[in-house]
mmCIF file of C-alpha atoms and ligand atoms in Angstrom:
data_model
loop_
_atom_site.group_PDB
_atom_site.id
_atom_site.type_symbol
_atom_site.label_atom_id
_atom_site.label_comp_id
_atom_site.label_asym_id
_atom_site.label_seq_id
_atom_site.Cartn_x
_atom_site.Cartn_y
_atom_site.Cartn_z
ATOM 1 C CA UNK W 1 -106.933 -153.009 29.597
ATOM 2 C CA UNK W 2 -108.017 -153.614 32.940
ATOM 3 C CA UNK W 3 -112.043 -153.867 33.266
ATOM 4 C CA UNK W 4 -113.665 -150.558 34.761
ATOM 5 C CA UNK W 5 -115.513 -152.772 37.390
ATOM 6 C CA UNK W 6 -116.698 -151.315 40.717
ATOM 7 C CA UNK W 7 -113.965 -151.306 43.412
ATOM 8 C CA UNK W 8 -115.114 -153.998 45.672
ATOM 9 C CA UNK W 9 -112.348 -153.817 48.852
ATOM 10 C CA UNK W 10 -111.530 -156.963 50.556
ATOM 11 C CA UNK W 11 -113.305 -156.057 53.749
ATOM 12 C CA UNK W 12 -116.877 -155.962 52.315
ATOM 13 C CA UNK W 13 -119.035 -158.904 51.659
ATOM 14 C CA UNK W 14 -118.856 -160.894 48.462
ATOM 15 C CA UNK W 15 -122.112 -160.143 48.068
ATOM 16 C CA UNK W 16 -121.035 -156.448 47.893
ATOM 17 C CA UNK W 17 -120.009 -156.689 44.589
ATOM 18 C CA UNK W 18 -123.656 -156.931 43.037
ATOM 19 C CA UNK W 19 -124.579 -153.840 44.662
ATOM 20 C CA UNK W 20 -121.486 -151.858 44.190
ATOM 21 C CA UNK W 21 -121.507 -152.175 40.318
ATOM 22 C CA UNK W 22 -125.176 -151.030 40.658
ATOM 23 C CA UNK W 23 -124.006 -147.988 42.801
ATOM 24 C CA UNK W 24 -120.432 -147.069 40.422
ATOM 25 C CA UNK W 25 -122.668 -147.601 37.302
ATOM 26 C CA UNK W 26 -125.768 -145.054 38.380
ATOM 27 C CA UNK W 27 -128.753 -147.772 38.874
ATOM 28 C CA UNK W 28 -129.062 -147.090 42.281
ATOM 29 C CA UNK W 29 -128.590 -143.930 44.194
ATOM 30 C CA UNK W 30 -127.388 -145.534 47.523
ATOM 31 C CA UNK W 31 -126.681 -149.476 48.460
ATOM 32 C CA UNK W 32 -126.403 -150.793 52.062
ATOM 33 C CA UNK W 33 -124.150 -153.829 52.900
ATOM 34 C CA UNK W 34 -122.152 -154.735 55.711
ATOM 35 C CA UNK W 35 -118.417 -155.460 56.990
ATOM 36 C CA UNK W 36 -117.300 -158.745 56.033
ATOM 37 C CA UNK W 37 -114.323 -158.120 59.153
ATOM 38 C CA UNK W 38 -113.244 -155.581 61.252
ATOM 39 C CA UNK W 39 -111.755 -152.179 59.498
ATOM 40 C CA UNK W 40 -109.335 -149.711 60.490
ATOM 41 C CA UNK W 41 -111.818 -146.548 59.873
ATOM 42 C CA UNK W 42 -108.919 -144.513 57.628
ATOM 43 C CA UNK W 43 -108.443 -147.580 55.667
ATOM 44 C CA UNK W 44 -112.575 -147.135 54.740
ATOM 45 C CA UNK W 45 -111.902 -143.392 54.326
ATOM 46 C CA UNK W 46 -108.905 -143.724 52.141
ATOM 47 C CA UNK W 47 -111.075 -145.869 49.887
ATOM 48 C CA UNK W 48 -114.459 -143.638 50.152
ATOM 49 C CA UNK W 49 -112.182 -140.915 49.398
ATOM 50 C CA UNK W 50 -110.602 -142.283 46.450
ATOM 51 C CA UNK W 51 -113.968 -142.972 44.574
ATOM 52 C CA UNK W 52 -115.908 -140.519 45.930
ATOM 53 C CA UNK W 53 -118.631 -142.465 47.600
ATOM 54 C CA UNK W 54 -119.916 -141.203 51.258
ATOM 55 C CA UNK W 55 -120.294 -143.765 53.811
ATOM 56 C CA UNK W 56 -122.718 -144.468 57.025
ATOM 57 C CA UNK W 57 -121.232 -146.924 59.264
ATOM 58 C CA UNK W 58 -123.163 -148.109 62.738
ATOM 59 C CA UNK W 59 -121.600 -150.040 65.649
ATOM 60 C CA UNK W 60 -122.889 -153.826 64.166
ATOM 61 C CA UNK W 61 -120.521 -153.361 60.987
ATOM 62 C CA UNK W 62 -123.812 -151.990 58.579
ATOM 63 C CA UNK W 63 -123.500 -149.848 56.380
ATOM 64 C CA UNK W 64 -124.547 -147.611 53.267
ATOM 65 C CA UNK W 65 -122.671 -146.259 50.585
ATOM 66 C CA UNK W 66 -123.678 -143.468 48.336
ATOM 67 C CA UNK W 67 -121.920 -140.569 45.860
ATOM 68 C CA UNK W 68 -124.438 -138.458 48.194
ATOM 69 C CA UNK W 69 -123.548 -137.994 51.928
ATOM 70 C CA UNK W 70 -127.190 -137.252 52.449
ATOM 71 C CA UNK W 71 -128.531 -140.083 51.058
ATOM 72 C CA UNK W 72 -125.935 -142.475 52.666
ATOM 73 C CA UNK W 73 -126.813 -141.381 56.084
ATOM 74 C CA UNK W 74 -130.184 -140.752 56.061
ATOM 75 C CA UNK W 75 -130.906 -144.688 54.893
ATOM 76 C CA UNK W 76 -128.554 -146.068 57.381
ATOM 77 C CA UNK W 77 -130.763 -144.253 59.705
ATOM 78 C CA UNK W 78 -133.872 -145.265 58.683
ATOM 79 C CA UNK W 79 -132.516 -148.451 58.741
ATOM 80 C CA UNK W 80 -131.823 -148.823 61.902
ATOM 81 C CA UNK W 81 -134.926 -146.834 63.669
ATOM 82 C CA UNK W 82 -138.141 -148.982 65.228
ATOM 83 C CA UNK W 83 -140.986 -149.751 63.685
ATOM 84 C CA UNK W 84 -141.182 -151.492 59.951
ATOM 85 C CA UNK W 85 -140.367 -149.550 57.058
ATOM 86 C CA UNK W 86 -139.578 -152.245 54.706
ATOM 87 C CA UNK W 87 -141.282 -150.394 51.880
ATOM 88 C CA UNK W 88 -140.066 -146.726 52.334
ATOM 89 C CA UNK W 89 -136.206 -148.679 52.588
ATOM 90 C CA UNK W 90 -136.724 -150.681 49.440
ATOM 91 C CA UNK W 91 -137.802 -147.208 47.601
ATOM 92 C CA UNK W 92 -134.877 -145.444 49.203
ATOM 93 C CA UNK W 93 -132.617 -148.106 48.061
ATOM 94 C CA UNK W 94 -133.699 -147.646 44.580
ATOM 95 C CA UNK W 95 -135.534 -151.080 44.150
ATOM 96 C CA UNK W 96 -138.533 -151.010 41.962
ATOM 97 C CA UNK W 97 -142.009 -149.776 43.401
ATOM 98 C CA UNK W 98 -143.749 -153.075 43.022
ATOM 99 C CA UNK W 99 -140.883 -154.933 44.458
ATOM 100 C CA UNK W 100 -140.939 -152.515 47.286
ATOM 101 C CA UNK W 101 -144.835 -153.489 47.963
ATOM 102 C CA UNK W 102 -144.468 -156.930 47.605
ATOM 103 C CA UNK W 103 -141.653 -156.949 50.370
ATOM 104 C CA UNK W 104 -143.851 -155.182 52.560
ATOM 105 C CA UNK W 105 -146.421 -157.563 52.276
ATOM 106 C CA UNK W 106 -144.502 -160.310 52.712
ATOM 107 C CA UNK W 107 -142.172 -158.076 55.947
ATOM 108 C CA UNK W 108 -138.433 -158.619 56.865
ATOM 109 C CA UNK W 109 -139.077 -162.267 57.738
ATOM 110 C CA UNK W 110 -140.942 -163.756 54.782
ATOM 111 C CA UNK W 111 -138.497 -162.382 52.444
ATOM 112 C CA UNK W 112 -136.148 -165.538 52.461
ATOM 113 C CA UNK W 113 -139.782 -167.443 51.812
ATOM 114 C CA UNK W 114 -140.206 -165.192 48.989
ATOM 115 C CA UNK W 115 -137.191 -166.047 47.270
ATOM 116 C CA UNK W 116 -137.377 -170.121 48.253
ATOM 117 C CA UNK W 117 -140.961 -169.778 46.313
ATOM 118 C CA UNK W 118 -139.346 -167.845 43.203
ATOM 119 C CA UNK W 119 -136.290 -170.101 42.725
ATOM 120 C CA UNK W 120 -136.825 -172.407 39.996
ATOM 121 C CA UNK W 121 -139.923 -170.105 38.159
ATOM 122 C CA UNK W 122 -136.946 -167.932 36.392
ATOM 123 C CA UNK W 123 -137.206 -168.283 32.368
ATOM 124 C CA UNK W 124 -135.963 -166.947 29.249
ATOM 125 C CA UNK W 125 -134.214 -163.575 29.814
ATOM 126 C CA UNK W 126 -136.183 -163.034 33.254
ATOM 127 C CA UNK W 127 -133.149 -165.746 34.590
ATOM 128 C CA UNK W 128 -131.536 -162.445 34.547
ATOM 129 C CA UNK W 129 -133.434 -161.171 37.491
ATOM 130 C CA UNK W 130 -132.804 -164.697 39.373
ATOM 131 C CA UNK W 131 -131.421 -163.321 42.784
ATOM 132 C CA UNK W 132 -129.723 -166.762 44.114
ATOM 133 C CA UNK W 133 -126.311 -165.598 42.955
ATOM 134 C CA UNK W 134 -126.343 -162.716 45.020
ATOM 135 C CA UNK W 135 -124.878 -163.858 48.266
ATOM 136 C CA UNK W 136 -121.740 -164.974 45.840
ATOM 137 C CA UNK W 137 -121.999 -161.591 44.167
ATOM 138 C CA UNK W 138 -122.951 -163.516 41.109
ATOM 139 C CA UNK W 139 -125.975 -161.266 40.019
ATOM 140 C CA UNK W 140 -127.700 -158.675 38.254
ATOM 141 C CA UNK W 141 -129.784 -157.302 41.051
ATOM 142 C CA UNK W 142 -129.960 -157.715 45.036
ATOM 143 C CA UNK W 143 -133.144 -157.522 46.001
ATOM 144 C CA UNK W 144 -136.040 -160.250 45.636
ATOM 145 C CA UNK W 145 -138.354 -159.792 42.993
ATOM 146 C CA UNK W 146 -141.892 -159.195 43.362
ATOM 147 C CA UNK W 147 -142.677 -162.170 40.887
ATOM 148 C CA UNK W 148 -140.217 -164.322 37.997
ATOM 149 C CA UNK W 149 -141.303 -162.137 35.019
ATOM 150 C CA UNK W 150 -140.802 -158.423 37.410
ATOM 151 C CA UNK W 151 -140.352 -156.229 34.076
ATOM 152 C CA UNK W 152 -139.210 -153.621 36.378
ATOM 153 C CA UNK W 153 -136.411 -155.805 37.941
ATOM 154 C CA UNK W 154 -135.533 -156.867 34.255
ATOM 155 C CA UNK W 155 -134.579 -153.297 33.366
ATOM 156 C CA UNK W 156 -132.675 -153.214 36.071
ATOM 157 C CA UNK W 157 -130.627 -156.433 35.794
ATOM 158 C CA UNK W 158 -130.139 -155.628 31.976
ATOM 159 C CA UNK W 159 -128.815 -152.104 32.735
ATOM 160 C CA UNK W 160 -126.008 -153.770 35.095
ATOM 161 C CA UNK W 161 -125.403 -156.197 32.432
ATOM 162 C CA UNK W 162 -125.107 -154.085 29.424
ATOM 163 C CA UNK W 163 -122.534 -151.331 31.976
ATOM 164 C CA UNK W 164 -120.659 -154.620 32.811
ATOM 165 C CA UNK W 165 -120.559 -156.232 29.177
ATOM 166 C CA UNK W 166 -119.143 -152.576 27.631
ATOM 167 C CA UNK W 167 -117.108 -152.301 30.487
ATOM 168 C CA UNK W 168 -115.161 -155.760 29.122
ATOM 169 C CA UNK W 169 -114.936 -154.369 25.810
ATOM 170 C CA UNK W 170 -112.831 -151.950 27.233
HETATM 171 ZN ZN1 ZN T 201 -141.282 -155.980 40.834
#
């Protein structure tokens, strides 16, 4: 039987798939991700439609995708106003609280710094939370961890991996 995986549509970004599984399995509320080409808009609608998710879509090919209309719009919004709100998006977004802080800290810009320092500190089962995979959409979660041994980001990336692993089995 075919695996019950998200349905990641050839017009999204690879990396897509990481946060789509998240959204079709319940771990986050909404995701935000962005065009990998242009897209007929009824081709996006026939697929929204289909699987129920709502979509927010601006002009630069962003967007967020939610099973809540609300929620899909009002992030894509927030997203794209002035000012930082690195923290109140990585809430929104469902990311963990101390994640959330330590981006904040750190802003938009040191994020990629972040991650270059974390690479390489990921043992045991915290590899799980190891976010290099994710431009490939090879894994568990898609945001940078506030440390290597993030408990918070553990539950996370286990959830998506015990949804995927039954998934298999059926
Ligand atoms: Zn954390």
């Amino acid at each position: 039987m075919k695996r019950l995986s998200s349905p990641l549509p050839h017009w999204l970004k690879p990396s897509a798939r990481v946060d789509l599984d998240q959204l079709w399995w319940g771990i986050r509320p909404v995701i935000r991700t962005q065009l990998s080409m242009t897209v007929e808009r009824a081709l996006i609608a026939r697929w929204t439609g289909r699987f129920g998710f709502h979509i927010a879509l601006d002009t630069d090919g962003f967007l967020c995708v939610s099973r809540n209309a609300y929620f899909a719009r009002g992030v894509l919004a927030l997203d794209r106003s002035v000012g930082k709100h690195t923290f109140e998006l990585g809430i929104r977004l469902g990311y963990p609280f101390c994640c959330c802080r330590r981006a904040a800290e750190v802003g938009d810009e040191g994020l990629d710094e972040l991650a270059a320092a974390l690479s390489q500190q990921f043992h045991g089962r915290f590899k799980l939370i190891d976010p290099s995979g994710y431009p490939d959409g090879r894994a568990f979660i898609s945001h940078v961890p506030c440390s290597a041994r993030c408990k918070h980001s553990l539950r996370m990336a286990s959830a998506l991996q015990n949804r995927q692993a039954a998934a298999d089995l059926c």
